[in-house]
Amino acid sequence: MSLIVDDAVHESDMRGLLELQLRLLQQLVLNTDPAGAQPVRLMADGSQQVAVNEAGEILVSDGPYDLAQFNELGEINTAYNFFGPRGREQFVITGFLMYGDKQVNSSTNATVTIYESSQPDSTTEDRVLVQVEVGQNQSIPFPNIRILCNKGVYLNGKTDDDDIHMTIFGHYIDLQGRGATK
């Protein structure tokens, strides 16, 4: 193929473009898998995990499997620890289930508080995450939430009436310093 340009400036511009195109094509050849796979960069936001499995399939998930921790809140105004600090990771509450048994006062509901604290046995609420009322023989399922806890805190629960049976679900994530919640 030949290209005849009658202007020296345009000929120089065309040569430059063709050389650039040739370099790009060479770069593509060097970075292409012989099997035909193209280079891919996997990205996700801070809450998703992206990976390629052994079969070469792209997997996108909302994160790791949840942990579950059960406690019976059997004493009034006592701290019950559910999860504690884990390095630079932060805990994400993805759900909870609570049940007020027959010992809850039949005329007033129990107030249940899920909160962050600096100690596993402290009733001091550094940050209240959830506060709900639970009646006698009442179940409260609370699935599909995403509450990000601060880094380095204990996730505790307490009640003003016994007995509350509570399970908190969630997982730890590393947001690489982007998880400020206060």
GROMACS .gro file of C-alpha atoms in nm:
model
  182
    1MET     CA    1   0.000   0.000   0.000
    2SER     CA    2   0.135   0.339  -0.085
    3LEU     CA    3   0.024   0.681   0.017
    4ILE     CA    4   0.108   0.981  -0.194
    5VAL     CA    5   0.079   1.313  -0.021
    6ASP     CA    6   0.177   1.627  -0.211
    7ASP     CA    7   0.243   1.831   0.103
    8ALA     CA    8   0.557   1.764   0.316
    9VAL     CA    9   0.387   1.872   0.642
   10HIS     CA   10   0.094   1.634   0.590
   11GLU     CA   11   0.333   1.357   0.488
   12SER     CA   12   0.524   1.402   0.816
   13ASP     CA   13   0.200   1.399   1.018
   14MET     CA   14   0.078   1.083   0.844
   15ARG     CA   15   0.412   0.907   0.900
   16GLY     CA   16   0.395   0.997   1.270
   17LEU     CA   17   0.042   0.860   1.300
   18LEU     CA   18   0.133   0.539   1.119
   19GLU     CA   19   0.440   0.489   1.341
   20LEU     CA   20   0.227   0.544   1.651
   21GLN     CA   21  -0.029   0.294   1.522
   22LEU     CA   22   0.247   0.041   1.458
   23ARG     CA   23   0.383   0.082   1.813
   24LEU     CA   24   0.034   0.034   1.961
   25LEU     CA   25  -0.016  -0.283   1.756
   26GLN     CA   26   0.321  -0.417   1.874
   27GLN     CA   27   0.225  -0.339   2.235
   28LEU     CA   28  -0.102  -0.530   2.190
   29VAL     CA   29   0.085  -0.830   2.049
   30LEU     CA   30   0.330  -0.828   2.341
   31ASN     CA   31   0.052  -0.808   2.602
   32THR     CA   32  -0.185  -1.062   2.451
   33ASP     CA   33  -0.203  -1.416   2.583
   34PRO     CA   34  -0.126  -1.672   2.310
   35ALA     CA   35  -0.454  -1.843   2.393
   36GLY     CA   36  -0.635  -1.526   2.292
   37ALA     CA   37  -0.715  -1.383   2.636
   38GLN     CA   38  -0.700  -1.007   2.664
   39PRO     CA   39  -0.544  -0.833   2.965
   40VAL     CA   40  -0.811  -0.736   3.218
   41ARG     CA   41  -0.801  -0.513   3.523
   42LEU     CA   42  -1.053  -0.614   3.790
   43MET     CA   43  -1.193  -0.338   4.006
   44ALA     CA   44  -1.467  -0.309   4.264
   45ASP     CA   45  -1.580  -0.063   4.525
   46GLY     CA   46  -1.476  -0.104   4.889
   47SER     CA   47  -1.752  -0.350   4.969
   48GLN     CA   48  -1.710  -0.598   4.684
   49GLN     CA   49  -1.456  -0.864   4.609
   50VAL     CA   50  -1.361  -0.946   4.251
   51ALA     CA   51  -1.162  -1.255   4.158
   52VAL     CA   52  -1.106  -1.507   3.882
   53ASN     CA   53  -1.156  -1.870   3.982
   54GLU     CA   54  -0.964  -2.174   3.857
   55ALA     CA   55  -1.206  -2.213   3.566
   56GLY     CA   56  -1.135  -1.858   3.448
   57GLU     CA   57  -1.476  -1.725   3.553
   58ILE     CA   58  -1.503  -1.375   3.695
   59LEU     CA   59  -1.660  -1.379   4.040
   60VAL     CA   60  -1.808  -1.072   4.206
   61SER     CA   61  -1.939  -1.101   4.561
   62ASP     CA   62  -2.051  -0.865   4.832
   63GLY     CA   63  -1.777  -0.989   5.059
   64PRO     CA   64  -1.679  -1.279   5.274
   65TYR     CA   65  -1.920  -1.515   5.444
   66ASP     CA   66  -2.080  -1.382   5.761
   67LEU     CA   67  -1.979  -1.470   6.112
   68ALA     CA   68  -2.253  -1.526   6.371
   69GLN     CA   69  -2.228  -1.464   6.744
   70PHE     CA   70  -2.503  -1.550   6.992
   71ASN     CA   71  -2.541  -1.410   7.344
   72GLU     CA   72  -2.819  -1.437   7.597
   73LEU     CA   73  -2.861  -1.094   7.752
   74GLY     CA   74  -2.965  -1.239   8.086
   75GLU     CA   75  -2.870  -0.957   8.322
   76ILE     CA   76  -3.000  -0.603   8.314
   77ASN     CA   77  -2.753  -0.324   8.216
   78THR     CA   78  -2.466  -0.565   8.159
   79ALA     CA   79  -2.235  -0.548   7.858
   80TYR     CA   80  -2.231  -0.856   7.633
   81ASN     CA   81  -1.952  -0.859   7.378
   82PHE     CA   82  -2.025  -0.989   7.028
   83PHE     CA   83  -1.717  -0.893   6.824
   84GLY     CA   84  -1.388  -0.720   6.898
   85PRO     CA   85  -1.116  -0.532   6.711
   86ARG     CA   86  -0.914  -0.720   6.450
   87GLY     CA   87  -0.608  -0.530   6.329
   88ARG     CA   88  -0.691  -0.267   6.071
   89GLU     CA   89  -1.015  -0.437   5.971
   90GLN     CA   90  -1.361  -0.303   6.051
   91PHE     CA   91  -1.669  -0.506   6.133
   92VAL     CA   92  -1.982  -0.477   5.917
   93ILE     CA   93  -2.313  -0.579   6.078
   94THR     CA   94  -2.522  -0.747   5.809
   95GLY     CA   95  -2.810  -0.857   6.029
   96PHE     CA   96  -2.931  -0.954   6.373
   97LEU     CA   97  -3.199  -1.164   6.530
   98MET     CA   98  -3.336  -1.108   6.879
   99TYR     CA   99  -3.603  -1.274   7.086
  100GLY     CA  100  -3.758  -1.156   7.410
  101ASP     CA  101  -3.851  -1.464   7.614
  102LYS     CA  102  -4.126  -1.502   7.876
  103GLN     CA  103  -3.916  -1.330   8.144
  104VAL     CA  104  -3.946  -0.994   7.968
  105ASN     CA  105  -4.197  -0.778   8.153
  106SER     CA  106  -4.540  -0.827   7.998
  107SER     CA  107  -4.646  -0.465   8.049
  108THR     CA  108  -4.332  -0.288   7.918
  109ASN     CA  109  -4.094  -0.380   7.640
  110ALA     CA  110  -3.722  -0.441   7.684
  111THR     CA  111  -3.495  -0.181   7.530
  112VAL     CA  112  -3.202  -0.348   7.354
  113THR     CA  113  -2.898  -0.146   7.248
  114ILE     CA  114  -2.622  -0.256   7.010
  115TYR     CA  115  -2.328  -0.019   7.046
  116GLU     CA  116  -1.957   0.039   6.999
  117SER     CA  117  -1.736   0.054   7.306
  118SER     CA  118  -1.367   0.081   7.390
  119GLN     CA  119  -1.383  -0.227   7.619
  120PRO     CA  120  -1.555  -0.567   7.580
  121ASP     CA  121  -1.721  -0.543   7.922
  122SER     CA  122  -1.813  -0.173   7.920
  123THR     CA  123  -2.169  -0.046   7.924
  124THR     CA  124  -2.043   0.295   7.807
  125GLU     CA  125  -2.185   0.364   7.461
  126ASP     CA  126  -1.920   0.529   7.245
  127ARG     CA  127  -2.159   0.510   6.949
  128VAL     CA  128  -2.510   0.362   6.946
  129LEU     CA  129  -2.568   0.160   6.630
  130VAL     CA  130  -2.916   0.017   6.693
  131GLN     CA  131  -3.171   0.058   6.972
  132VAL     CA  132  -3.500  -0.131   6.957
  133GLU     CA  133  -3.786  -0.235   7.182
  134VAL     CA  134  -3.858  -0.607   7.221
  135GLY     CA  135  -4.174  -0.741   7.381
  136GLN     CA  136  -4.239  -1.062   7.571
  137ASN     CA  137  -4.224  -1.365   7.336
  138GLN     CA  138  -4.148  -1.135   7.043
  139SER     CA  139  -3.892  -1.208   6.770
  140ILE     CA  140  -3.725  -0.935   6.570
  141PRO     CA  141  -3.539  -1.049   6.261
  142PHE     CA  142  -3.336  -0.775   6.099
  143PRO     CA  143  -3.164  -0.912   5.787
  144ASN     CA  144  -2.999  -0.731   5.497
  145ILE     CA  145  -2.845  -0.433   5.670
  146ARG     CA  146  -2.494  -0.297   5.635
  147ILE     CA  147  -2.372  -0.103   5.937
  148LEU     CA  148  -2.001  -0.023   5.934
  149CYS     CA  149  -1.837  -0.020   6.276
  150ASN     CA  150  -1.535   0.191   6.357
  151LYS     CA  151  -1.190   0.036   6.354
  152GLY     CA  152  -1.056  -0.084   6.689
  153VAL     CA  153  -1.389  -0.101   6.877
  154TYR     CA  154  -1.582  -0.371   7.057
  155LEU     CA  155  -1.934  -0.445   6.941
  156ASN     CA  156  -2.145  -0.488   7.252
  157GLY     CA  157  -2.510  -0.529   7.340
  158LYS     CA  158  -2.716  -0.462   7.653
  159THR     CA  159  -3.077  -0.456   7.768
  160ASP     CA  160  -3.285  -0.300   8.045
  161ASP     CA  161  -3.493  -0.619   8.092
  162ASP     CA  162  -3.396  -0.984   8.085
  163ASP     CA  163  -3.387  -1.228   7.898
  164ILE     CA  164  -3.309  -1.129   7.541
  165HIS     CA  165  -3.159  -1.389   7.308
  166MET     CA  166  -2.960  -1.215   7.036
  167THR     CA  167  -2.743  -1.318   6.742
  168ILE     CA  168  -2.546  -1.064   6.540
  169PHE     CA  169  -2.428  -1.148   6.188
  170GLY     CA  170  -2.150  -0.977   5.997
  171HIS     CA  171  -1.796  -0.987   5.870
  172TYR     CA  172  -1.465  -0.802   5.886
  173ILE     CA  173  -1.338  -0.596   5.594
  174ASP     CA  174  -1.024  -0.394   5.527
  175LEU     CA  175  -1.119  -0.062   5.370
  176GLN     CA  176  -0.754   0.052   5.358
  177GLY     CA  177  -0.820   0.367   5.557
  178ARG     CA  178  -1.136   0.469   5.368
  179GLY     CA  179  -1.380   0.352   5.639
  180ALA     CA  180  -1.428   0.659   5.856
  181THR     CA  181  -1.764   0.644   6.030
  182LYS     CA  182  -1.757   0.916   6.296
   0.00000   0.00000   0.00000
